[in-house]
Amino acid sequence: MYEINKCELSELGYTVIDDFLPFDVAKKIQDLFFTQNSWELIHQIKENHYEHVFKTQSPYLPKSNEIYSAKFRRSFTLEQNEDLKRMYNEFFVPILREVSPFELNEFDIRCHKSEKGDYFRAHTDDYAGSINLIYYVNEKWVWDWGGILNISSDDNYDFNKQILPKFNRVTLLNNKVFRAPHFVSSVEEFAQYSRYSIVSFNK
């Protein structure tokens, strides 16, 4: 059974919840991801984003002359799967409403796959939603396979919180409290599996 630290989400701006879903539900979601063959490569290249939307004062994050990029796979087919949508509405939405310190009325679901060499450079999502959710699907993952979520800070330049994509774990970011530049390290060549996740931006 998951435990919620509402103070973390309200005061720190992020929280990590383990054992987020009942085990049988987590396994069903994993099976849906592992049997999905329809993945579209998304390769984002945005030349000016570090000048405005992703701009930060930290000397340890990308500067305005750098180019934002990300490479990952997305399954629009899986996002429309009726079983997945039912489980999201039955389990994710009520918990999001429970943990959020403010009202949420809009929810979405995005299904991501990161293969070897895929990554996300540092970015912020405060423009996309009030609460970010990242749910980890893989039953097995180890630190040196990469694909590690790193949460940085606009205020504390030395802060960097690393989060392992552990099975049935969820990370929530409160964009109204904490403008959290974050990135996902590259999945390494020797990783035994692709990295799967559900990502949603909720308002």
Backbone as JSON Lines, residues from 0, in Angstrom:
{"i":0,"aa":"M","n":[0.84,-1.19,0.0],"ca":[0.0,0.0,0.0],"c":[0.88,1.25,0.0]}
{"i":1,"aa":"Y","n":[0.56,2.19,-0.85],"ca":[1.38,3.38,-0.96],"c":[1.22,4.27,0.28]}
{"i":2,"aa":"E","n":[2.25,5.05,0.55],"ca":[2.21,6.06,1.6],"c":[2.44,7.42,0.95]}
{"i":3,"aa":"I","n":[1.64,8.39,1.33],"ca":[1.71,9.71,0.73],"c":[2.31,10.69,1.72]}
{"i":4,"aa":"N","n":[3.29,11.45,1.28],"ca":[3.84,12.53,2.07],"c":[3.37,13.84,1.45]}
{"i":5,"aa":"K","n":[2.2,14.32,1.91],"ca":[1.62,15.52,1.33],"c":[2.48,16.75,1.61]}
{"i":6,"aa":"C","n":[3.19,16.73,2.74],"ca":[4.04,17.87,3.08],"c":[5.16,18.02,2.05]}
{"i":7,"aa":"E","n":[5.73,16.89,1.63],"ca":[6.79,16.96,0.63],"c":[6.3,17.62,-0.65]}
{"i":8,"aa":"L","n":[5.13,17.19,-1.12],"ca":[4.62,17.72,-2.38],"c":[4.26,19.2,-2.25]}
{"i":9,"aa":"S","n":[3.76,19.6,-1.08],"ca":[3.37,21.0,-0.87],"c":[4.55,21.9,-0.57]}
{"i":10,"aa":"E","n":[5.53,21.39,0.19],"ca":[6.63,22.23,0.66],"c":[7.9,22.07,-0.18]}
{"i":11,"aa":"L","n":[8.3,20.82,-0.44],"ca":[9.5,20.59,-1.25],"c":[9.19,20.74,-2.74]}
{"i":12,"aa":"G","n":[7.97,20.41,-3.11],"ca":[7.58,20.5,-4.52],"c":[7.68,19.2,-5.27]}
{"i":13,"aa":"Y","n":[8.12,18.13,-4.62],"ca":[8.14,16.82,-5.27],"c":[8.01,15.74,-4.2]}
{"i":14,"aa":"T","n":[7.57,14.58,-4.61],"ca":[7.53,13.43,-3.72],"c":[7.63,12.16,-4.54]}
{"i":15,"aa":"V","n":[8.11,11.1,-3.91],"ca":[8.24,9.79,-4.54],"c":[7.39,8.82,-3.74]}
{"i":16,"aa":"I","n":[6.54,8.06,-4.44],"ca":[5.65,7.1,-3.79],"c":[5.95,5.71,-4.34]}
{"i":17,"aa":"D","n":[6.31,4.79,-3.46],"ca":[6.54,3.4,-3.86],"c":[5.28,2.58,-3.67]}
{"i":18,"aa":"D","n":[5.21,1.42,-4.35],"ca":[4.03,0.54,-4.28],"c":[2.76,1.34,-4.56]}
{"i":19,"aa":"F","n":[2.81,2.1,-5.63],"ca":[1.76,3.06,-5.94],"c":[0.43,2.39,-6.26]}
{"i":20,"aa":"L","n":[0.48,1.29,-7.0],"ca":[-0.72,0.58,-7.42],"c":[-0.76,-0.8,-6.79]}
{"i":21,"aa":"P","n":[-1.95,-1.4,-6.67],"ca":[-2.01,-2.81,-6.32],"c":[-1.13,-3.62,-7.27]}
{"i":22,"aa":"F","n":[-0.46,-4.64,-6.75],"ca":[0.53,-5.37,-7.55],"c":[-0.06,-5.92,-8.83]}
{"i":23,"aa":"D","n":[-1.29,-6.46,-8.78],"ca":[-1.87,-7.06,-9.98],"c":[-2.15,-6.0,-11.05]}
{"i":24,"aa":"V","n":[-2.49,-4.8,-10.63],"ca":[-2.73,-3.71,-11.58],"c":[-1.41,-3.29,-12.22]}
{"i":25,"aa":"A","n":[-0.36,-3.16,-11.39],"ca":[0.96,-2.8,-11.91],"c":[1.45,-3.83,-12.94]}
{"i":26,"aa":"K","n":[1.2,-5.1,-12.68],"ca":[1.61,-6.15,-13.61],"c":[0.81,-6.08,-14.92]}
{"i":27,"aa":"K","n":[-0.48,-5.77,-14.84],"ca":[-1.29,-5.63,-16.05],"c":[-0.78,-4.5,-16.92]}
{"i":28,"aa":"I","n":[-0.42,-3.4,-16.28],"ca":[0.12,-2.27,-17.04],"c":[1.45,-2.66,-17.69]}
{"i":29,"aa":"Q","n":[2.29,-3.36,-16.95],"ca":[3.57,-3.8,-17.51],"c":[3.35,-4.71,-18.72]}
{"i":30,"aa":"D","n":[2.41,-5.62,-18.62],"ca":[2.12,-6.52,-19.73],"c":[1.66,-5.75,-20.97]}
{"i":31,"aa":"L","n":[0.85,-4.71,-20.77],"ca":[0.4,-3.9,-21.89],"c":[1.57,-3.22,-22.58]}
{"i":32,"aa":"F","n":[2.52,-2.7,-21.8],"ca":[3.69,-2.04,-22.37],"c":[4.59,-3.04,-23.09]}
{"i":33,"aa":"F","n":[4.82,-4.18,-22.47],"ca":[5.77,-5.14,-23.03],"c":[5.26,-5.79,-24.31]}
{"i":34,"aa":"T","n":[3.94,-5.82,-24.5],"ca":[3.38,-6.46,-25.69],"c":[3.01,-5.44,-26.77]}
{"i":35,"aa":"Q","n":[3.27,-4.16,-26.52],"ca":[2.96,-3.1,-27.49],"c":[4.09,-2.96,-28.49]}
{"i":36,"aa":"N","n":[3.75,-3.02,-29.77],"ca":[4.76,-2.91,-30.83],"c":[4.72,-1.59,-31.58]}
{"i":37,"aa":"S","n":[3.74,-0.76,-31.29],"ca":[3.57,0.5,-32.01],"c":[4.18,1.65,-31.22]}
{"i":38,"aa":"W","n":[5.46,1.95,-31.52],"ca":[6.17,3.04,-30.85],"c":[6.71,4.0,-31.9]}
{"i":39,"aa":"E","n":[6.39,5.27,-31.74],"ca":[6.84,6.29,-32.69],"c":[8.05,7.02,-32.1]}
{"i":40,"aa":"L","n":[9.13,7.11,-32.87],"ca":[10.31,7.83,-32.42],"c":[10.01,9.32,-32.37]}
{"i":41,"aa":"I","n":[10.28,9.93,-31.21],"ca":[10.16,11.37,-31.03],"c":[11.56,11.92,-30.81]}
{"i":42,"aa":"H","n":[12.03,12.76,-31.73],"ca":[13.35,13.38,-31.57],"c":[13.15,14.89,-31.6]}
{"i":43,"aa":"Q","n":[13.11,15.47,-30.41],"ca":[12.86,16.9,-30.28],"c":[14.18,17.68,-30.33]}
{"i":44,"aa":"I","n":[14.2,18.75,-31.12],"ca":[15.34,19.67,-31.18],"c":[14.77,21.08,-31.18]}
{"i":45,"aa":"K","n":[15.04,21.82,-30.1],"ca":[14.47,23.16,-29.94],"c":[15.61,24.13,-29.64]}
{"i":46,"aa":"E","n":[15.93,24.95,-30.63],"ca":[17.15,25.75,-30.58],"c":[17.12,26.88,-29.56]}
{"i":47,"aa":"N","n":[15.97,27.47,-29.32],"ca":[15.92,28.69,-28.49],"c":[15.29,28.5,-27.12]}
{"i":48,"aa":"H","n":[14.98,27.27,-26.76],"ca":[14.22,27.06,-25.53],"c":[14.99,27.45,-24.27]}
{"i":49,"aa":"Y","n":[16.32,27.37,-24.28],"ca":[17.09,27.76,-23.09],"c":[17.22,29.29,-22.98]}
{"i":50,"aa":"E","n":[16.69,30.01,-23.95],"ca":[16.66,31.47,-23.86],"c":[15.43,31.96,-23.13]}
{"i":51,"aa":"H","n":[14.36,31.14,-23.12],"ca":[13.12,31.63,-22.5],"c":[12.42,30.53,-21.69]}
{"i":52,"aa":"V","n":[11.72,29.58,-22.32],"ca":[10.85,28.68,-21.57],"c":[11.62,27.78,-20.6]}
{"i":53,"aa":"F","n":[12.86,27.38,-20.93],"ca":[13.66,26.54,-20.05],"c":[14.81,27.32,-19.4]}
{"i":54,"aa":"K","n":[14.74,28.63,-19.44],"ca":[15.82,29.46,-18.91],"c":[15.99,29.27,-17.41]}
{"i":55,"aa":"T","n":[17.23,29.21,-16.95],"ca":[17.52,29.04,-15.53],"c":[18.75,29.85,-15.17]}
{"i":56,"aa":"Q","n":[18.84,30.21,-13.9],"ca":[19.99,30.98,-13.41],"c":[21.14,30.08,-12.96]}
{"i":57,"aa":"S","n":[20.89,28.78,-12.87],"ca":[21.93,27.88,-12.36],"c":[23.12,27.81,-13.31]}
{"i":58,"aa":"P","n":[24.34,27.93,-12.75],"ca":[25.53,27.8,-13.61],"c":[25.79,26.36,-14.03]}
{"i":59,"aa":"Y","n":[25.04,25.41,-13.45],"ca":[25.27,24.0,-13.73],"c":[24.2,23.38,-14.62]}
{"i":60,"aa":"L","n":[23.37,24.24,-15.22],"ca":[22.35,23.78,-16.15],"c":[22.57,24.49,-17.49]}
{"i":61,"aa":"P","n":[21.99,23.98,-18.57],"ca":[22.27,24.53,-19.9],"c":[22.03,26.04,-20.01]}
{"i":62,"aa":"K","n":[22.89,26.69,-20.77],"ca":[22.82,28.14,-20.98],"c":[22.05,28.45,-22.27]}
{"i":63,"aa":"S","n":[21.81,29.72,-22.5],"ca":[20.93,30.16,-23.58],"c":[21.46,29.81,-24.98]}
{"i":64,"aa":"N","n":[22.77,29.59,-25.09],"ca":[23.33,29.26,-26.41],"c":[23.29,27.76,-26.71]}
{"i":65,"aa":"E","n":[22.74,26.96,-25.8],"ca":[22.65,25.52,-26.02],"c":[21.3,25.15,-26.64]}
{"i":66,"aa":"I","n":[21.24,23.96,-27.2],"ca":[20.03,23.48,-27.87],"c":[19.39,22.39,-27.03]}
{"i":67,"aa":"Y","n":[18.09,22.58,-26.73],"ca":[17.36,21.51,-26.03],"c":[17.09,20.37,-27.0]}
{"i":68,"aa":"S","n":[17.26,19.15,-26.52],"ca":[16.9,18.0,-27.34],"c":[16.46,16.86,-26.43]}
{"i":69,"aa":"A","n":[15.69,15.98,-27.02],"ca":[15.24,14.77,-26.33],"c":[14.99,13.7,-27.38]}
{"i":70,"aa":"K","n":[15.22,12.47,-27.01],"ca":[14.95,11.34,-27.92],"c":[14.31,10.23,-27.11]}
{"i":71,"aa":"F","n":[13.11,9.83,-27.53],"ca":[12.35,8.8,-26.84],"c":[11.31,8.25,-27.8]}
{"i":72,"aa":"R","n":[10.56,7.26,-27.37],"ca":[9.5,6.66,-28.18],"c":[8.17,6.87,-27.45]}
{"i":73,"aa":"R","n":[7.12,7.06,-28.22],"ca":[5.79,7.26,-27.64],"c":[4.8,6.38,-28.38]}
{"i":74,"aa":"S","n":[3.9,5.75,-27.61],"ca":[2.87,4.92,-28.22],"c":[1.52,5.6,-28.12]}
{"i":75,"aa":"F","n":[1.09,6.2,-29.2],"ca":[-0.24,6.81,-29.23],"c":[-1.31,5.73,-29.23]}
{"i":76,"aa":"T","n":[-0.97,4.56,-29.75],"ca":[-1.91,3.43,-29.74],"c":[-2.2,2.99,-28.32]}
{"i":77,"aa":"L","n":[-1.14,2.81,-27.52],"ca":[-1.32,2.36,-26.14],"c":[-2.07,3.4,-25.31]}
{"i":78,"aa":"E","n":[-1.86,4.66,-25.6],"ca":[-2.55,5.72,-24.86],"c":[-4.06,5.66,-25.05]}
{"i":79,"aa":"Q","n":[-4.5,5.04,-26.15],"ca":[-5.93,4.9,-26.43],"c":[-6.48,3.54,-26.03]}
{"i":80,"aa":"N","n":[-5.63,2.71,-25.44],"ca":[-6.07,1.38,-25.01],"c":[-7.13,1.51,-23.91]}
{"i":81,"aa":"E","n":[-8.25,0.87,-24.09],"ca":[-9.37,1.02,-23.15],"c":[-9.03,0.49,-21.76]}
{"i":82,"aa":"D","n":[-8.29,-0.61,-21.69],"ca":[-7.92,-1.16,-20.38],"c":[-6.99,-0.2,-19.64]}
{"i":83,"aa":"L","n":[-6.02,0.37,-20.36],"ca":[-5.1,1.3,-19.71],"c":[-5.84,2.56,-19.26]}
{"i":84,"aa":"K","n":[-6.72,3.09,-20.1],"ca":[-7.48,4.29,-19.72],"c":[-8.36,4.01,-18.5]}
{"i":85,"aa":"R","n":[-8.95,2.81,-18.45],"ca":[-9.8,2.47,-17.31],"c":[-8.97,2.41,-16.02]}
{"i":86,"aa":"M","n":[-7.78,1.78,-16.08],"ca":[-6.93,1.69,-14.89],"c":[-6.42,3.06,-14.48]}
{"i":87,"aa":"Y","n":[-6.12,3.91,-15.46],"ca":[-5.66,5.26,-15.13],"c":[-6.76,6.04,-14.41]}
{"i":88,"aa":"N","n":[-7.97,5.96,-14.94],"ca":[-9.09,6.69,-14.33],"c":[-9.48,6.11,-12.97]}
{"i":89,"aa":"E","n":[-9.33,4.8,-12.83],"ca":[-9.74,4.14,-11.58],"c":[-8.72,4.33,-10.46]}
{"i":90,"aa":"F","n":[-7.43,4.34,-10.8],"ca":[-6.4,4.35,-9.77],"c":[-5.58,5.65,-9.74]}
{"i":91,"aa":"F","n":[-5.13,6.13,-10.88],"ca":[-4.26,7.3,-10.9],"c":[-5.0,8.58,-10.54]}
{"i":92,"aa":"V","n":[-6.15,8.81,-11.18],"ca":[-6.86,10.07,-11.0],"c":[-7.28,10.29,-9.55]}
{"i":93,"aa":"P","n":[-7.89,9.3,-8.86],"ca":[-8.25,9.54,-7.46],"c":[-7.05,9.84,-6.56]}
{"i":94,"aa":"I","n":[-5.92,9.17,-6.82],"ca":[-4.74,9.42,-6.0],"c":[-4.17,10.8,-6.29]}
{"i":95,"aa":"L","n":[-4.16,11.2,-7.55],"ca":[-3.71,12.55,-7.89],"c":[-4.56,13.59,-7.19]}
{"i":96,"aa":"R","n":[-5.85,13.39,-7.18],"ca":[-6.75,14.33,-6.5],"c":[-6.51,14.32,-4.99]}
{"i":97,"aa":"E","n":[-6.17,13.16,-4.45],"ca":[-5.92,13.04,-3.01],"c":[-4.65,13.76,-2.6]}
{"i":98,"aa":"V","n":[-3.6,13.63,-3.38],"ca":[-2.31,14.17,-2.97],"c":[-2.14,15.64,-3.35]}
{"i":99,"aa":"S","n":[-2.87,16.12,-4.35],"ca":[-2.66,17.48,-4.82],"c":[-3.14,18.49,-3.79]}
{"i":100,"aa":"P","n":[-2.35,19.53,-3.5],"ca":[-2.78,20.57,-2.56],"c":[-3.76,21.56,-3.18]}
{"i":101,"aa":"F","n":[-4.09,21.36,-4.46],"ca":[-5.06,22.22,-5.13],"c":[-5.9,21.36,-6.07]}
{"i":102,"aa":"E","n":[-7.0,21.91,-6.55],"ca":[-7.94,21.14,-7.36],"c":[-7.36,20.82,-8.73]}
{"i":103,"aa":"L","n":[-7.57,19.58,-9.17],"ca":[-7.18,19.14,-10.51],"c":[-8.42,18.73,-11.28]}
{"i":104,"aa":"N","n":[-8.52,19.18,-12.52],"ca":[-9.69,18.87,-13.33],"c":[-9.35,18.27,-14.69]}
{"i":105,"aa":"E","n":[-8.09,18.41,-15.12],"ca":[-7.69,17.88,-16.42],"c":[-6.55,16.9,-16.24]}
{"i":106,"aa":"F","n":[-6.68,15.74,-16.88],"ca":[-5.69,14.67,-16.75],"c":[-5.36,14.13,-18.14]}
{"i":107,"aa":"D","n":[-4.13,13.7,-18.31],"ca":[-3.78,13.07,-19.58],"c":[-2.88,11.87,-19.29]}
{"i":108,"aa":"I","n":[-2.6,11.12,-20.33],"ca":[-1.75,9.93,-20.18],"c":[-0.87,9.81,-21.42]}
{"i":109,"aa":"R","n":[0.43,9.63,-21.19],"ca":[1.39,9.48,-22.28],"c":[2.25,8.26,-21.97]}
{"i":110,"aa":"C","n":[2.43,7.43,-22.95],"ca":[3.17,6.18,-22.78],"c":[4.52,6.29,-23.47]}
{"i":111,"aa":"H","n":[5.58,6.21,-22.69],"ca":[6.93,6.43,-23.21],"c":[7.78,5.16,-23.11]}
{"i":112,"aa":"K","n":[8.67,5.04,-24.07],"ca":[9.67,3.99,-24.08],"c":[11.01,4.63,-24.41]}
{"i":113,"aa":"S","n":[12.03,4.32,-23.61],"ca":[13.38,4.82,-23.87],"c":[14.29,3.65,-24.18]}
{"i":114,"aa":"E","n":[14.82,3.63,-25.39],"ca":[15.75,2.59,-25.79],"c":[17.19,3.07,-25.56]}
{"i":115,"aa":"K","n":[18.14,2.24,-25.88],"ca":[19.55,2.59,-25.66],"c":[19.9,3.88,-26.38]}
{"i":116,"aa":"G","n":[20.49,4.83,-25.65],"ca":[20.85,6.11,-26.22],"c":[19.78,7.18,-26.12]}
{"i":117,"aa":"D","n":[18.57,6.82,-25.71],"ca":[17.5,7.81,-25.55],"c":[17.71,8.62,-24.27]}
{"i":118,"aa":"Y","n":[17.18,9.85,-24.24],"ca":[17.46,10.76,-23.14],"c":[16.5,11.94,-23.19]}
{"i":119,"aa":"F","n":[16.46,12.73,-22.12],"ca":[15.82,14.04,-22.09],"c":[16.82,15.03,-21.49]}
{"i":120,"aa":"R","n":[17.14,16.09,-22.21],"ca":[17.97,17.15,-21.64],"c":[17.16,17.93,-20.59]}
{"i":121,"aa":"A","n":[17.85,18.77,-19.82],"ca":[17.21,19.53,-18.75],"c":[16.08,20.4,-19.31]}
{"i":122,"aa":"H","n":[14.94,20.36,-18.63],"ca":[13.79,21.14,-19.05],"c":[12.86,21.35,-17.87]}
{"i":123,"aa":"T","n":[11.88,22.22,-18.02],"ca":[10.84,22.4,-17.03],"c":[9.49,22.13,-17.68]}
{"i":124,"aa":"D","n":[8.5,21.78,-16.86],"ca":[7.17,21.46,-17.39],"c":[6.09,22.32,-16.77]}
{"i":125,"aa":"D","n":[6.48,23.43,-16.14],"ca":[5.48,24.26,-15.48],"c":[4.47,24.85,-16.46]}
{"i":126,"aa":"Y","n":[4.83,24.97,-17.73],"ca":[3.9,25.47,-18.75],"c":[2.86,24.43,-19.13]}
{"i":127,"aa":"A","n":[3.14,23.15,-18.83],"ca":[2.3,22.06,-19.32],"c":[1.24,21.61,-18.32]}
{"i":128,"aa":"G","n":[1.5,21.8,-17.03],"ca":[0.55,21.34,-16.03],"c":[0.97,21.73,-14.64]}
{"i":129,"aa":"S","n":[0.06,21.59,-13.69],"ca":[0.33,21.94,-12.29],"c":[1.04,20.81,-11.55]}
{"i":130,"aa":"I","n":[0.64,19.58,-11.82],"ca":[1.25,18.4,-11.21],"c":[1.73,17.47,-12.32]}
{"i":131,"aa":"N","n":[3.02,17.17,-12.32],"ca":[3.58,16.16,-13.24],"c":[3.56,14.8,-12.55]}
{"i":132,"aa":"L","n":[3.29,13.77,-13.31],"ca":[3.36,12.41,-12.81],"c":[4.26,11.59,-13.72]}
{"i":133,"aa":"I","n":[5.19,10.85,-13.13],"ca":[6.01,9.89,-13.87],"c":[5.89,8.56,-13.15]}
{"i":134,"aa":"Y","n":[5.33,7.57,-13.83],"ca":[5.12,6.24,-13.25],"c":[6.04,5.25,-13.96]}
{"i":135,"aa":"Y","n":[6.74,4.43,-13.18],"ca":[7.75,3.51,-13.74],"c":[7.19,2.1,-13.87]}
{"i":136,"aa":"V","n":[7.36,1.54,-15.05],"ca":[6.7,0.29,-15.43],"c":[7.6,-0.93,-15.27]}
{"i":137,"aa":"N","n":[8.92,-0.77,-15.47],"ca":[9.82,-1.93,-15.5],"c":[9.93,-2.63,-14.16]}
{"i":138,"aa":"E","n":[9.8,-3.95,-14.17],"ca":[9.93,-4.71,-12.92],"c":[11.38,-4.84,-12.48]}
{"i":139,"aa":"K","n":[12.31,-4.71,-13.42],"ca":[13.72,-4.77,-13.07],"c":[14.45,-3.58,-13.69]}
{"i":140,"aa":"W","n":[15.22,-2.86,-12.85],"ca":[16.09,-1.8,-13.35],"c":[17.21,-1.6,-12.34]}
{"i":141,"aa":"V","n":[18.4,-1.27,-12.83],"ca":[19.53,-1.01,-11.93],"c":[20.14,0.35,-12.29]}
{"i":142,"aa":"W","n":[20.82,0.93,-11.33],"ca":[21.29,2.31,-11.45],"c":[22.14,2.55,-12.7]}
{"i":143,"aa":"D","n":[23.08,1.65,-12.98],"ca":[24.04,1.98,-14.04],"c":[23.52,1.69,-15.44]}
{"i":144,"aa":"W","n":[22.26,1.29,-15.56],"ca":[21.65,1.19,-16.88],"c":[21.26,2.58,-17.41]}
{"i":145,"aa":"G","n":[21.35,3.61,-16.58],"ca":[20.94,4.95,-16.98],"c":[19.45,5.13,-16.89]}
{"i":146,"aa":"G","n":[18.92,6.1,-17.64],"ca":[17.49,6.38,-17.57],"c":[17.07,6.91,-16.21]}
{"i":147,"aa":"I","n":[17.98,7.61,-15.53],"ca":[17.73,8.09,-14.18],"c":[17.16,9.5,-14.23]}
{"i":148,"aa":"L","n":[16.02,9.71,-13.56],"ca":[15.45,11.04,-13.44],"c":[16.29,11.86,-12.46]}
{"i":149,"aa":"N","n":[16.71,13.04,-12.88],"ca":[17.47,13.97,-12.05],"c":[16.66,15.24,-11.89]}
{"i":150,"aa":"I","n":[16.34,15.59,-10.66],"ca":[15.6,16.82,-10.37],"c":[16.57,17.84,-9.81]}
{"i":151,"aa":"S","n":[16.68,18.99,-10.47],"ca":[17.54,20.07,-10.01],"c":[16.69,21.21,-9.47]}
{"i":152,"aa":"S","n":[17.33,22.34,-9.17],"ca":[16.62,23.46,-8.57],"c":[17.11,24.77,-9.18]}
{"i":153,"aa":"D","n":[16.19,25.72,-9.31],"ca":[16.56,27.06,-9.77],"c":[17.2,27.88,-8.66]}
{"i":154,"aa":"D","n":[16.99,27.47,-7.4],"ca":[17.44,28.25,-6.26],"c":[18.7,27.67,-5.6]}
{"i":155,"aa":"N","n":[18.7,26.36,-5.41],"ca":[19.84,25.7,-4.78],"c":[20.66,25.03,-5.87]}
{"i":156,"aa":"Y","n":[21.73,25.69,-6.29],"ca":[22.48,25.25,-7.46],"c":[23.16,23.9,-7.27]}
{"i":157,"aa":"D","n":[23.43,23.5,-6.04],"ca":[24.09,22.22,-5.79],"c":[23.1,21.06,-5.62]}
{"i":158,"aa":"F","n":[21.82,21.37,-5.65],"ca":[20.8,20.33,-5.42],"c":[20.6,19.49,-6.68]}
{"i":159,"aa":"N","n":[20.63,18.17,-6.51],"ca":[20.29,17.25,-7.59],"c":[19.79,15.95,-6.99]}
{"i":160,"aa":"K","n":[18.5,15.69,-7.14],"ca":[17.88,14.49,-6.6],"c":[17.75,13.46,-7.71]}
{"i":161,"aa":"Q","n":[18.38,12.29,-7.51],"ca":[18.33,11.22,-8.51],"c":[17.29,10.18,-8.09]}
{"i":162,"aa":"I","n":[16.46,9.78,-9.05],"ca":[15.37,8.84,-8.76],"c":[15.46,7.65,-9.71]}
{"i":163,"aa":"L","n":[15.61,6.47,-9.13],"ca":[15.68,5.23,-9.9],"c":[14.29,4.89,-10.46]}
{"i":164,"aa":"P","n":[14.18,4.49,-11.73],"ca":[12.88,4.09,-12.28],"c":[12.48,2.7,-11.8]}
{"i":165,"aa":"K","n":[12.16,2.65,-10.54],"ca":[11.83,1.39,-9.84],"c":[10.39,0.99,-10.14]}
{"i":166,"aa":"F","n":[10.16,-0.3,-10.28],"ca":[8.84,-0.85,-10.6],"c":[7.78,-0.34,-9.62]}
{"i":167,"aa":"N","n":[6.65,0.12,-10.17],"ca":[5.48,0.55,-9.41],"c":[5.79,1.74,-8.5]}
{"i":168,"aa":"R","n":[6.76,2.54,-8.91],"ca":[7.09,3.79,-8.21],"c":[6.55,4.95,-9.04]}
{"i":169,"aa":"V","n":[6.12,6.01,-8.35],"ca":[5.68,7.21,-9.04],"c":[6.41,8.41,-8.46]}
{"i":170,"aa":"T","n":[6.76,9.34,-9.32],"ca":[7.32,10.63,-8.91],"c":[6.33,11.72,-9.29]}
{"i":171,"aa":"L","n":[6.04,12.61,-8.35],"ca":[5.15,13.73,-8.6],"c":[5.91,15.03,-8.42]}
{"i":172,"aa":"L","n":[5.72,15.97,-9.33],"ca":[6.31,17.3,-9.25],"c":[5.2,18.34,-9.15]}
{"i":173,"aa":"N","n":[5.31,19.21,-8.17],"ca":[4.34,20.28,-7.97],"c":[4.9,21.56,-8.61]}
{"i":174,"aa":"N","n":[4.44,21.85,-9.8],"ca":[5.0,22.98,-10.55],"c":[4.56,24.34,-10.04]}
{"i":175,"aa":"K","n":[3.58,24.36,-9.15],"ca":[3.16,25.63,-8.56],"c":[4.04,26.04,-7.39]}
{"i":176,"aa":"V","n":[4.77,25.08,-6.82],"ca":[5.61,25.35,-5.66],"c":[7.08,25.39,-6.05]}
{"i":177,"aa":"F","n":[7.47,24.52,-6.96],"ca":[8.88,24.28,-7.2],"c":[9.13,24.22,-8.7]}
{"i":178,"aa":"R","n":[9.81,25.23,-9.23],"ca":[10.17,25.19,-10.65],"c":[11.38,24.28,-10.76]}
{"i":179,"aa":"A","n":[11.14,23.04,-11.17],"ca":[12.13,21.98,-11.08],"c":[12.7,21.63,-12.44]}
{"i":180,"aa":"P","n":[13.83,22.22,-12.82],"ca":[14.5,21.71,-14.03],"c":[14.88,20.25,-13.8]}
{"i":181,"aa":"H","n":[14.55,19.4,-14.75],"ca":[14.86,17.99,-14.57],"c":[15.28,17.38,-15.91]}
{"i":182,"aa":"F","n":[16.0,16.29,-15.82],"ca":[16.46,15.61,-17.03],"c":[16.53,14.12,-16.76]}
{"i":183,"aa":"V","n":[16.59,13.34,-17.83],"ca":[16.71,11.88,-17.72],"c":[17.99,11.48,-18.44]}
{"i":184,"aa":"S","n":[18.88,10.83,-17.72],"ca":[20.16,10.42,-18.31],"c":[19.94,9.35,-19.38]}
{"i":185,"aa":"S","n":[20.89,9.25,-20.3],"ca":[20.79,8.3,-21.41],"c":[20.7,6.87,-20.91]}
{"i":186,"aa":"V","n":[19.87,6.09,-21.58],"ca":[19.85,4.65,-21.32],"c":[21.13,4.06,-21.92]}
{"i":187,"aa":"E","n":[21.85,3.29,-21.12],"ca":[23.17,2.81,-21.53],"c":[23.09,1.64,-22.51]}
{"i":188,"aa":"E","n":[24.16,1.45,-23.23],"ca":[24.25,0.4,-24.25],"c":[24.05,-0.98,-23.66]}
{"i":189,"aa":"F","n":[24.47,-1.18,-22.4],"ca":[24.4,-2.51,-21.79],"c":[23.12,-2.73,-20.99]}
{"i":190,"aa":"A","n":[22.19,-1.78,-21.02],"ca":[20.91,-1.99,-20.34],"c":[20.22,-3.21,-20.94]}
{"i":191,"aa":"Q","n":[19.67,-4.06,-20.08],"ca":[19.07,-5.3,-20.55],"c":[17.67,-5.11,-21.12]}
{"i":192,"aa":"Y","n":[17.03,-3.99,-20.79],"ca":[15.67,-3.74,-21.26],"c":[15.55,-2.28,-21.68]}
{"i":193,"aa":"S","n":[14.5,-1.98,-22.42],"ca":[14.11,-0.59,-22.63],"c":[13.41,-0.09,-21.37]}
{"i":194,"aa":"R","n":[13.41,1.21,-21.19],"ca":[12.79,1.83,-20.0],"c":[11.4,2.31,-20.39]}
{"i":195,"aa":"Y","n":[10.39,1.88,-19.62],"ca":[9.01,2.22,-19.91],"c":[8.44,3.09,-18.79]}
{"i":196,"aa":"S","n":[7.6,4.06,-19.17],"ca":[7.0,4.92,-18.16],"c":[5.68,5.51,-18.66]}
{"i":197,"aa":"I","n":[4.84,5.86,-17.71],"ca":[3.66,6.66,-17.97],"c":[3.97,8.08,-17.49]}
{"i":198,"aa":"V","n":[3.72,9.06,-18.34],"ca":[3.95,10.45,-17.99],"c":[2.63,11.19,-18.18]}
{"i":199,"aa":"S","n":[2.3,12.05,-17.22],"ca":[1.09,12.85,-17.41],"c":[1.27,14.24,-16.81]}
{"i":200,"aa":"F","n":[0.62,15.2,-17.44],"ca":[0.61,16.6,-16.99],"c":[-0.83,16.94,-16.62]}
{"i":201,"aa":"N","n":[-1.04,17.33,-15.39],"ca":[-2.4,17.44,-14.86],"c":[-2.67,18.86,-14.37]}
{"i":202,"aa":"K","n":[-3.86,19.36,-14.67],"ca":[-4.2,20.74,-14.35],"c":[-5.47,20.82,-13.5]}
